[in-house]
Amino acid sequence: MEDLADYRREIDEIDSQLIPLFERRMDVVREVARFKKARNMQVLQRDRERVVLDKAVARLRDPGYAAEAERFMNAVMAISRAAQRRDIGGALPREAAPLTGKVGYYGAPGSFSEQALADYFGEDRERTACAEFEDVFTALRDGEIDYGVLPIENSSTGAITRVYDLLGGYGFFIVGERRLRIHQNLVGVAGATLDTVRAVYSHEQGLEQSSRFLAEHPGWEQAVFHSTAESARLVAASGDPAKAAIASERAAALYGLEIIAPAIENSRHNATRFIVIGRALAPAGADKVSLAFSLDNESGTLYNTLRHFADRRINLVKIESRPIPEELWSYRFYLDFEGDVDSDDVRGVLAEISAGAKDFRLLGAYRSDRD
Ligand SMILES: C=C(O[C@@H]1C=C(C(=O)O)C=C[C@H]1O)C(=O)O
């Protein structure tokens, strides 16, 4: 067997080639930053990163290293993105004010997201329904819409985790938010009553937010369907008094349904927070910032990240963690905090966190919707 010193000499020799290559790569990456700055382009280019990862794996002699090669290149690209963000500095692409254009929303006409859209952009704004959460993201990616509106958290059921995961996956920005008081109603066709109903359709949020009311009717089948509005549409189309939906008053009126039981939500304070997403950061004047990052699973990493907020007396308003499916028991953290993204303190804290965390991403800076 060779000596440990021999192995280490060999590793040193390899690194002596690796580091100059890394340096060359970083030089090119910073040229790319200049290019992006001139064209107001986003730093993160997910499609390109996928290509880089696929090429790396294809070049392996031993495919057994595929997962490691991906992690290696992911780390290299996270470092190059951080360098590009440093170079580009405050010149992140921003939306022009006011936010004009076509808006997509989750659900169907009559959904709570449509209500949030009407509240935020005005009733007259041109809009398009997106049946699934991801459809809002793909429509924005494909240029079919300029902004999207989706729910992100409910005051009683918590985070809408699927939307968090999509936010982490697509490279878009949160440009605004709207909070809405949510009343859930049991709605059905003319003649439907608590006695005729056998099955209740709704989005899982509608069912969850009304779980106490539903518990009083144990004989009813609970069917998870698309959005609350889509559920109302289904019930109207069926014409069947045995079917009911949990949906808004707005949806009931739109689809000609009657309210069998009003305000069936568990909590008197039931409210949902909706986000408005866009392809670039909101115009200046924001007072709330959202970001995402992951950390090494080691003692103190989360503390060492969060302490920067305390040191700068920045108020953290929300933290959510979501599993990273590709990395067993690893998590991605989503943080919301108060502050102006153009202030020295917020710039400082973003620099501190991006230096210590992996896959750091500024998710948005926008005006908060306070009560
Ligand atoms: C260098 C670029 O910027 C980022 C970093 C990449 C990399 O290091 O290879 C790839 C895509 C971008 O997310 C680029 O856009 O090509």
Short mmCIF file of C-alpha atoms and ligand atoms in Angstrom, two decimals:
data_model
loop_
_atom_site.label_atom_id
_atom_site.label_comp_id
_atom_site.label_asym_id
_atom_site.label_seq_id
_atom_site.Cartn_x
_atom_site.Cartn_y
_atom_site.Cartn_z
CA MET A 1 0.00 0.00 0.00
CA GLU A 2 1.18 3.44 -0.79
CA ASP A 3 1.81 5.89 1.97
CA LEU A 4 -0.81 8.50 3.00
CA ALA A 5 1.78 11.12 2.11
CA ASP A 6 1.86 9.74 -1.44
CA TYR A 7 -1.91 9.99 -1.78
CA ARG A 8 -1.80 13.53 -0.48
CA ARG A 9 0.96 14.43 -2.92
CA GLU A 10 -1.29 13.16 -5.68
CA ILE A 11 -4.25 15.20 -4.40
CA ASP A 12 -2.00 18.28 -4.19
CA GLU A 13 -0.93 17.69 -7.78
CA ILE A 14 -4.59 17.43 -8.91
CA ASP A 15 -5.53 20.57 -6.98
CA SER A 16 -2.64 22.40 -8.61
CA GLN A 17 -4.51 21.87 -11.87
CA LEU A 18 -8.00 22.34 -10.44
CA ILE A 19 -7.43 25.75 -8.86
CA PRO A 20 -6.04 27.48 -11.97
CA LEU A 21 -9.02 26.03 -13.88
CA PHE A 22 -11.38 27.34 -11.20
CA GLU A 23 -9.74 30.75 -11.48
CA ARG A 24 -10.14 30.75 -15.26
CA ARG A 25 -13.79 29.76 -14.89
CA MET A 26 -14.40 32.56 -12.37
CA ASP A 27 -12.84 35.10 -14.74
CA VAL A 28 -15.29 34.07 -17.46
CA VAL A 29 -18.21 34.03 -15.00
CA ARG A 30 -17.44 37.65 -14.13
CA GLU A 31 -17.44 38.57 -17.81
CA VAL A 32 -20.90 37.01 -17.93
CA ALA A 33 -21.88 39.29 -15.01
CA ARG A 34 -20.88 42.35 -17.07
CA PHE A 35 -22.94 41.02 -19.97
CA LYS A 36 -25.96 40.46 -17.72
CA LYS A 37 -25.66 43.84 -16.08
CA ALA A 38 -25.65 45.58 -19.47
CA ARG A 39 -28.79 43.71 -20.47
CA ASN A 40 -30.60 43.77 -17.12
CA MET A 41 -30.56 39.97 -17.04
CA GLN A 42 -31.14 37.82 -14.00
CA VAL A 43 -28.04 36.15 -12.53
CA LEU A 44 -29.64 32.74 -12.08
CA GLN A 45 -30.18 30.93 -15.38
CA ARG A 46 -31.75 27.64 -14.38
CA ASP A 47 -31.92 26.14 -17.90
CA ARG A 48 -28.22 26.81 -18.45
CA GLU A 49 -27.37 25.27 -15.07
CA ARG A 50 -29.26 22.12 -16.03
CA VAL A 51 -27.16 21.89 -19.20
CA VAL A 52 -23.93 22.34 -17.20
CA LEU A 53 -24.98 19.57 -14.78
CA ASP A 54 -25.97 17.18 -17.57
CA LYS A 55 -22.68 17.73 -19.37
CA ALA A 56 -20.72 17.16 -16.17
CA VAL A 57 -22.46 13.84 -15.56
CA ALA A 58 -22.07 12.77 -19.20
CA ARG A 59 -18.32 13.38 -18.99
CA LEU A 60 -17.79 11.04 -16.06
CA ARG A 61 -15.95 7.81 -16.71
CA ASP A 62 -17.56 6.27 -13.63
CA PRO A 63 -21.33 7.05 -13.56
CA GLY A 64 -21.29 6.06 -9.89
CA TYR A 65 -20.04 9.60 -9.23
CA ALA A 66 -23.10 11.24 -10.88
CA ALA A 67 -24.65 12.56 -7.65
CA GLU A 68 -21.27 13.84 -6.38
CA ALA A 69 -20.47 15.47 -9.72
CA GLU A 70 -23.82 17.27 -9.64
CA ARG A 71 -23.20 18.48 -6.11
CA PHE A 72 -19.71 19.62 -7.06
CA MET A 73 -20.93 21.59 -10.07
CA ASN A 74 -23.87 22.97 -8.08
CA ALA A 75 -21.41 24.32 -5.52
CA VAL A 76 -19.22 25.80 -8.26
CA MET A 77 -22.24 27.49 -9.85
CA ALA A 78 -23.51 28.82 -6.50
CA ILE A 79 -20.07 30.42 -6.03
CA SER A 80 -20.15 31.90 -9.51
CA ARG A 81 -23.65 33.30 -8.98
CA ALA A 82 -22.58 34.90 -5.70
CA ALA A 83 -19.60 36.53 -7.50
CA GLN A 84 -21.88 37.78 -10.26
CA ARG A 85 -24.31 39.26 -7.72
CA ARG A 86 -21.41 41.02 -6.00
CA ASP A 87 -20.25 42.44 -9.33
CA ILE A 88 -23.69 43.52 -10.43
CA GLY A 89 -24.24 45.12 -7.02
CA GLY A 90 -27.42 47.16 -6.71
CA ALA A 91 -28.21 46.80 -10.39
CA LEU A 92 -30.73 43.98 -10.01
CA PRO A 93 -33.32 44.07 -12.77
CA ARG A 94 -36.39 45.91 -11.58
CA GLU A 95 -39.95 46.11 -12.80
CA ALA A 96 -41.09 49.52 -13.99
CA ALA A 97 -43.77 51.22 -11.88
CA PRO A 98 -46.73 50.82 -12.12
CA LEU A 99 -46.96 47.10 -12.78
CA THR A 100 -48.73 46.91 -16.14
CA GLY A 101 -49.61 43.91 -18.28
CA LYS A 102 -51.51 40.70 -18.13
CA VAL A 103 -51.91 38.83 -14.83
CA GLY A 104 -52.40 35.11 -14.29
CA TYR A 105 -54.00 33.74 -11.13
CA TYR A 106 -54.40 30.37 -9.54
CA GLY A 107 -57.73 28.63 -9.89
CA ALA A 108 -60.75 29.59 -11.95
CA PRO A 109 -62.97 32.67 -12.13
CA GLY A 110 -64.31 33.20 -8.61
CA SER A 111 -61.22 31.84 -6.84
CA PHE A 112 -59.75 33.63 -3.85
CA SER A 113 -56.60 34.29 -5.89
CA GLU A 114 -58.73 36.13 -8.46
CA GLN A 115 -60.18 38.19 -5.63
CA ALA A 116 -56.64 39.01 -4.44
CA LEU A 117 -55.72 39.96 -8.02
CA ALA A 118 -58.72 42.28 -8.32
CA ASP A 119 -57.80 43.82 -4.99
CA TYR A 120 -54.18 44.37 -5.96
CA PHE A 121 -54.42 45.31 -9.63
CA GLY A 122 -58.04 46.53 -9.83
CA GLU A 123 -61.17 44.76 -11.13
CA ASP A 124 -60.50 45.79 -14.74
CA ARG A 125 -57.08 44.22 -15.13
CA GLU A 126 -56.78 41.71 -17.98
CA ARG A 127 -56.41 38.30 -16.39
CA THR A 128 -56.15 34.64 -17.11
CA ALA A 129 -56.93 31.62 -14.93
CA CYS A 130 -54.26 28.96 -14.31
CA ALA A 131 -55.70 25.63 -13.16
CA GLU A 132 -52.68 24.46 -11.13
CA PHE A 133 -50.11 26.34 -9.02
CA GLU A 134 -47.33 25.41 -11.45
CA ASP A 135 -49.34 26.71 -14.43
CA VAL A 136 -48.88 30.23 -13.04
CA PHE A 137 -45.09 29.75 -13.09
CA THR A 138 -44.94 28.23 -16.57
CA ALA A 139 -47.22 30.96 -18.00
CA LEU A 140 -44.87 33.57 -16.54
CA ARG A 141 -41.83 31.72 -17.89
CA ASP A 142 -43.37 31.46 -21.37
CA GLY A 143 -44.30 35.15 -21.45
CA GLU A 144 -48.05 34.45 -21.56
CA ILE A 145 -48.52 36.64 -18.49
CA ASP A 146 -46.48 39.43 -16.89
CA TYR A 147 -47.41 38.68 -13.26
CA GLY A 148 -48.94 35.84 -11.33
CA VAL A 149 -51.05 35.70 -8.14
CA LEU A 150 -51.07 32.69 -5.84
CA PRO A 151 -51.73 31.89 -2.17
CA ILE A 152 -48.63 31.36 -0.02
CA GLU A 153 -49.94 30.99 3.53
CA ASN A 154 -53.13 30.71 5.52
CA SER A 155 -53.52 32.01 9.06
CA SER A 156 -54.86 28.70 10.36
CA THR A 157 -53.42 25.97 8.12
CA GLY A 158 -49.97 27.51 7.61
CA ALA A 159 -47.72 27.57 4.57
CA ILE A 160 -48.95 26.46 1.15
CA THR A 161 -45.87 24.33 0.80
CA ARG A 162 -46.22 23.55 -2.90
CA VAL A 163 -46.01 27.26 -3.70
CA TYR A 164 -42.85 27.59 -1.60
CA ASP A 165 -41.26 24.72 -3.50
CA LEU A 166 -42.20 26.26 -6.86
CA LEU A 167 -40.84 29.64 -5.77
CA GLY A 168 -37.58 27.94 -4.90
CA GLY A 169 -37.50 26.10 -8.22
CA TYR A 170 -38.31 28.87 -10.70
CA GLY A 171 -36.16 32.00 -10.77
CA PHE A 172 -38.96 34.57 -10.29
CA PHE A 173 -39.40 37.39 -7.81
CA ILE A 174 -42.15 38.28 -5.36
CA VAL A 175 -43.18 41.82 -6.34
CA GLY A 176 -46.18 42.27 -4.05
CA GLU A 177 -48.51 40.68 -1.53
CA ARG A 178 -52.16 40.87 -0.52
CA ARG A 179 -53.86 39.58 2.61
CA LEU A 180 -57.52 38.63 2.37
CA ARG A 181 -60.03 37.64 5.04
CA ILE A 182 -61.34 34.30 3.85
CA HIS A 183 -64.86 33.06 4.40
CA GLN A 184 -65.51 29.52 3.27
CA ASN A 185 -69.08 28.56 2.40
CA LEU A 186 -70.83 25.31 1.71
CA VAL A 187 -72.48 25.91 -1.67
CA GLY A 188 -74.73 23.79 -3.84
CA VAL A 189 -77.34 23.82 -6.59
CA ALA A 190 -80.87 25.14 -5.96
CA GLY A 191 -82.66 22.73 -3.65
CA ALA A 192 -79.49 21.34 -2.07
CA THR A 193 -79.60 21.33 1.75
CA LEU A 194 -77.53 19.85 4.58
CA ASP A 195 -79.77 16.79 4.22
CA THR A 196 -79.29 16.21 0.48
CA VAL A 197 -75.48 16.60 0.46
CA ARG A 198 -73.41 13.41 0.27
CA ALA A 199 -70.08 14.59 -1.17
CA VAL A 200 -68.13 17.85 -0.69
CA TYR A 201 -65.60 19.07 -3.26
CA SER A 202 -62.90 21.65 -2.63
CA HIS A 203 -59.23 22.46 -2.75
CA GLU A 204 -57.49 20.81 0.21
CA GLN A 205 -57.22 24.27 1.79
CA GLY A 206 -61.00 24.73 1.66
CA LEU A 207 -61.52 21.33 3.33
CA GLU A 208 -58.80 21.91 5.93
CA GLN A 209 -59.96 25.41 6.83
CA SER A 210 -63.49 24.03 7.38
CA SER A 211 -62.52 20.78 9.10
CA ARG A 212 -64.60 21.43 12.24
CA PHE A 213 -67.78 22.00 10.27
CA LEU A 214 -67.07 18.89 8.19
CA ALA A 215 -66.49 16.84 11.35
CA GLU A 216 -70.14 17.50 12.25
CA HIS A 217 -71.11 15.66 9.06
CA PRO A 218 -69.12 12.45 9.22
CA GLY A 219 -71.22 10.77 6.53
CA TRP A 220 -70.07 13.16 3.79
CA GLU A 221 -67.38 12.13 1.38
CA GLN A 222 -64.64 14.78 1.20
CA ALA A 223 -63.21 15.05 -2.31
CA VAL A 224 -60.00 17.04 -2.87
CA PHE A 225 -60.42 18.85 -6.19
CA HIS A 226 -58.53 21.65 -7.99
CA SER A 227 -59.31 25.16 -6.68
CA THR A 228 -62.35 26.13 -4.62
CA ALA A 229 -63.77 27.94 -7.67
CA GLU A 230 -63.20 24.92 -9.91
CA SER A 231 -65.06 22.84 -7.32
CA ALA A 232 -68.01 25.26 -7.42
CA ARG A 233 -68.02 25.01 -11.22
CA LEU A 234 -68.04 21.21 -11.03
CA VAL A 235 -71.00 21.16 -8.64
CA ALA A 236 -72.95 23.63 -10.81
CA ALA A 237 -72.28 21.55 -13.93
CA SER A 238 -73.43 18.37 -12.17
CA GLY A 239 -76.81 19.88 -11.20
CA ASP A 240 -76.77 17.29 -8.41
CA PRO A 241 -78.08 18.31 -4.94
CA ALA A 242 -76.02 15.48 -3.42
CA LYS A 243 -72.84 17.36 -4.36
CA ALA A 244 -71.62 20.52 -2.62
CA ALA A 245 -68.48 22.63 -2.82
CA ILE A 246 -66.57 24.71 -0.31
CA ALA A 247 -65.92 28.02 -2.03
CA SER A 248 -66.24 31.80 -1.87
CA GLU A 249 -69.47 33.78 -2.12
CA ARG A 250 -68.02 35.22 -5.30
CA ALA A 251 -67.69 31.74 -6.83
CA ALA A 252 -71.22 30.78 -5.72
CA ALA A 253 -72.69 33.87 -7.38
CA LEU A 254 -70.64 33.32 -10.55
CA TYR A 255 -71.75 29.71 -11.03
CA GLY A 256 -75.36 30.26 -9.91
CA LEU A 257 -75.02 28.24 -6.70
CA GLU A 258 -76.76 28.84 -3.39
CA ILE A 259 -75.11 29.10 -0.02
CA ILE A 260 -76.15 26.10 2.08
CA ALA A 261 -74.01 27.10 5.08
CA PRO A 262 -72.14 30.44 5.27
CA ALA A 263 -68.81 31.17 7.01
CA ILE A 264 -67.90 27.57 7.86
CA GLU A 265 -64.19 28.30 8.36
CA ASN A 266 -62.69 27.03 11.65
CA SER A 267 -61.26 30.35 12.71
CA ARG A 268 -63.01 33.70 12.93
CA HIS A 269 -59.72 35.25 11.84
CA ASN A 270 -59.21 33.04 8.81
CA ALA A 271 -57.02 34.96 6.35
CA THR A 272 -54.77 34.06 3.45
CA ARG A 273 -51.70 35.85 2.22
CA PHE A 274 -51.27 35.93 -1.57
CA ILE A 275 -48.10 36.80 -3.44
CA VAL A 276 -47.70 38.57 -6.75
CA ILE A 277 -44.76 37.17 -8.72
CA GLY A 278 -42.92 38.71 -11.66
CA ARG A 279 -39.79 38.26 -13.75
CA ALA A 280 -37.82 41.06 -12.09
CA LEU A 281 -37.66 42.80 -8.73
CA ALA A 282 -40.42 45.25 -7.80
CA PRO A 283 -39.77 48.97 -8.25
CA ALA A 284 -38.01 50.77 -5.39
CA GLY A 285 -39.97 51.58 -2.22
CA ALA A 286 -40.37 48.08 -0.80
CA ASP A 287 -40.46 47.50 2.96
CA LYS A 288 -40.30 43.72 3.05
CA VAL A 289 -37.72 41.28 1.69
CA SER A 290 -37.91 37.52 1.06
CA LEU A 291 -34.98 35.22 0.49
CA ALA A 292 -34.13 31.53 0.33
CA PHE A 293 -31.00 29.54 1.10
CA SER A 294 -29.81 26.18 2.33
CA LEU A 295 -27.15 25.35 4.92
CA ASP A 296 -24.73 22.58 5.73
CA ASN A 297 -26.28 20.25 8.28
CA GLU A 298 -23.83 21.23 11.00
CA SER A 299 -24.09 22.66 14.48
CA GLY A 300 -24.55 26.43 14.53
CA THR A 301 -25.07 27.11 10.82
CA LEU A 302 -28.65 28.38 11.22
CA TYR A 303 -27.73 30.38 14.32
CA ASN A 304 -24.77 31.94 12.53
CA THR A 305 -27.04 33.00 9.68
CA LEU A 306 -29.89 34.36 11.80
CA ARG A 307 -27.65 36.27 14.18
CA HIS A 308 -26.89 38.76 11.38
CA PHE A 309 -30.52 39.92 11.63
CA ALA A 310 -30.25 40.43 15.37
CA ASP A 311 -26.87 42.20 15.01
CA ARG A 312 -28.43 44.67 12.58
CA ARG A 313 -31.74 44.91 14.50
CA ILE A 314 -33.69 43.71 11.49
CA ASN A 315 -37.10 42.19 12.27
CA LEU A 316 -37.55 38.69 10.90
CA VAL A 317 -41.27 38.12 10.25
CA LYS A 318 -41.41 34.57 8.92
CA ILE A 319 -39.29 31.49 8.51
CA GLU A 320 -40.27 28.33 6.69
CA SER A 321 -38.17 25.28 5.99
CA ARG A 322 -38.79 22.82 3.20
CA PRO A 323 -37.04 19.52 2.48
CA ILE A 324 -34.69 19.30 -0.53
CA PRO A 325 -35.82 16.01 -2.10
CA GLU A 326 -32.47 15.40 -3.88
CA GLU A 327 -30.49 15.66 -0.62
CA LEU A 328 -31.75 13.41 2.15
CA TRP A 329 -32.69 15.36 5.31
CA SER A 330 -31.45 18.66 3.89
CA TYR A 331 -33.62 21.75 4.02
CA ARG A 332 -34.15 24.98 2.21
CA PHE A 333 -35.03 27.98 4.39
CA TYR A 334 -37.37 30.75 3.31
CA LEU A 335 -37.20 34.00 5.26
CA ASP A 336 -39.26 37.19 5.22
CA PHE A 337 -37.99 40.27 7.00
CA GLU A 338 -38.73 43.97 7.24
CA GLY A 339 -36.49 46.45 5.50
CA ASP A 340 -35.70 48.38 2.36
CA VAL A 341 -33.58 46.33 -0.04
CA ASP A 342 -31.69 49.47 -1.03
CA SER A 343 -30.68 50.32 2.56
CA ASP A 344 -27.14 49.67 3.81
CA ASP A 345 -28.36 47.34 6.55
CA VAL A 346 -30.35 45.13 4.21
CA ARG A 347 -27.58 45.09 1.62
CA GLY A 348 -25.19 44.19 4.42
CA VAL A 349 -27.30 41.35 5.76
CA LEU A 350 -27.84 39.95 2.24
CA ALA A 351 -24.09 39.95 1.64
CA GLU A 352 -23.43 38.25 5.01
CA ILE A 353 -26.02 35.55 4.41
CA SER A 354 -25.07 34.89 0.80
CA ALA A 355 -21.45 34.45 1.90
CA GLY A 356 -22.31 31.82 4.50
CA ALA A 357 -25.21 29.93 2.91
CA LYS A 358 -25.65 27.67 -0.10
CA ASP A 359 -28.00 28.36 -3.00
CA PHE A 360 -28.75 31.82 -1.71
CA ARG A 361 -31.47 33.62 -3.64
CA LEU A 362 -33.16 36.96 -3.17
CA LEU A 363 -36.80 36.01 -3.71
CA GLY A 364 -38.24 39.48 -3.69
CA ALA A 365 -38.53 42.94 -2.22
CA TYR A 366 -42.03 44.39 -2.09
CA ARG A 367 -44.52 46.50 -0.17
CA SER A 368 -46.03 44.53 2.67
CA ASP A 369 -49.79 44.42 3.09
CA ARG A 370 -50.38 45.24 6.74
CA ASP A 371 -53.68 45.10 8.58
C1 LIG B 1 -22.28 31.87 -15.71
C2 LIG B 1 -23.59 32.07 -15.74
O1 LIG B 1 -24.33 32.46 -14.59
C3 LIG B 1 -24.85 31.52 -13.67
C4 LIG B 1 -23.80 30.55 -13.32
C5 LIG B 1 -23.59 29.46 -14.12
C6 LIG B 1 -22.29 28.73 -14.08
O2 LIG B 1 -21.50 28.97 -13.17
O3 LIG B 1 -22.02 27.94 -15.00
C7 LIG B 1 -24.61 29.05 -14.98
C8 LIG B 1 -25.80 29.72 -15.09
C9 LIG B 1 -26.09 30.91 -14.26
O4 LIG B 1 -27.02 30.57 -13.27
C10 LIG B 1 -24.38 31.95 -16.99
O5 LIG B 1 -25.49 32.50 -17.05
O6 LIG B 1 -23.88 31.31 -17.93
#
